[in-house]
Amino acid sequence: MTLGATLYVKNSTEAAAFYCDAFGMNIGYNARNDDGTYLHAERICRQNWKKTGRAYSP
């Protein structure tokens, strides 16, 4: 079983970088707002390359 979470965060670019560093992940599919923040970002686990979560910008 794999668990995932959906997060709605401010400063989505910095938050995504923090979570990737903290959990050893890479950004997968993503879409950005005009200001460069993430509208949608999926993180991919480095170990088994499964989708493990998503982040959305409010």
C-alpha positions as MATLAB code, in Angstrom:
seq = 'MTLGATLYVKNSTEAAAFYCDAFGMNIGYNARNDDGTYLHAERICRQNWKKTGRAYSP';
ca = [
       0.000    0.000    0.000;
       1.201    3.505   -0.800;
      -0.064    6.571    1.024;
      -0.072   10.033   -0.468;
      -1.081   13.509    0.561;
      -2.434   16.581   -1.160;
      -1.046   19.870    0.130;
      -2.210   23.414   -0.487;
       0.662   25.733    0.386;
       1.845   29.318    0.071;
       5.272   29.865   -1.529;
       4.784   26.638   -3.479;
       8.203   26.751   -5.173;
      10.059   26.919   -1.865;
       7.702   24.391   -0.248;
       8.170   21.877   -3.068;
      11.959   22.229   -2.844;
      11.818   21.750    0.935;
       9.684   18.601    0.732;
      11.801   17.147   -2.070;
      14.971   17.668   -0.032;
      13.385   16.424    3.200;
      11.986   13.223    1.690;
      14.502   12.540   -1.096;
      12.103   13.183   -3.966;
      12.150   14.857   -7.359;
       9.488   17.003   -9.008;
       7.578   15.049  -11.635;
       4.731   16.433  -13.736;
       4.106   20.101  -12.930;
       2.329   23.205  -14.171;
       3.337   26.727  -13.199;
       1.524   30.003  -12.676;
       2.608   33.116  -14.597;
       4.705   34.200  -11.581;
       6.709   30.940  -11.578;
       5.025   29.324   -8.569;
       3.516   25.877   -8.910;
      -0.116   25.593   -9.887;
       0.303   21.818   -9.677;
       3.331   19.648   -8.899;
       3.698   15.912   -8.436;
       6.646   14.558   -6.515;
       8.314   11.334   -7.604;
      10.177    9.151   -5.118;
      13.811    8.557   -6.159;
      13.869    4.995   -4.847;
      11.037    3.428   -6.820;
       9.803    6.282   -9.049;
       6.168    5.962   -7.945;
       3.970    9.003   -7.647;
       3.762    9.839   -3.968;
       2.013   13.167   -3.635;
       0.857   16.450   -5.086;
       1.161   20.111   -4.161;
      -1.163   22.881   -5.246;
      -0.805   26.612   -4.911;
      -3.775   28.398   -3.285;
];
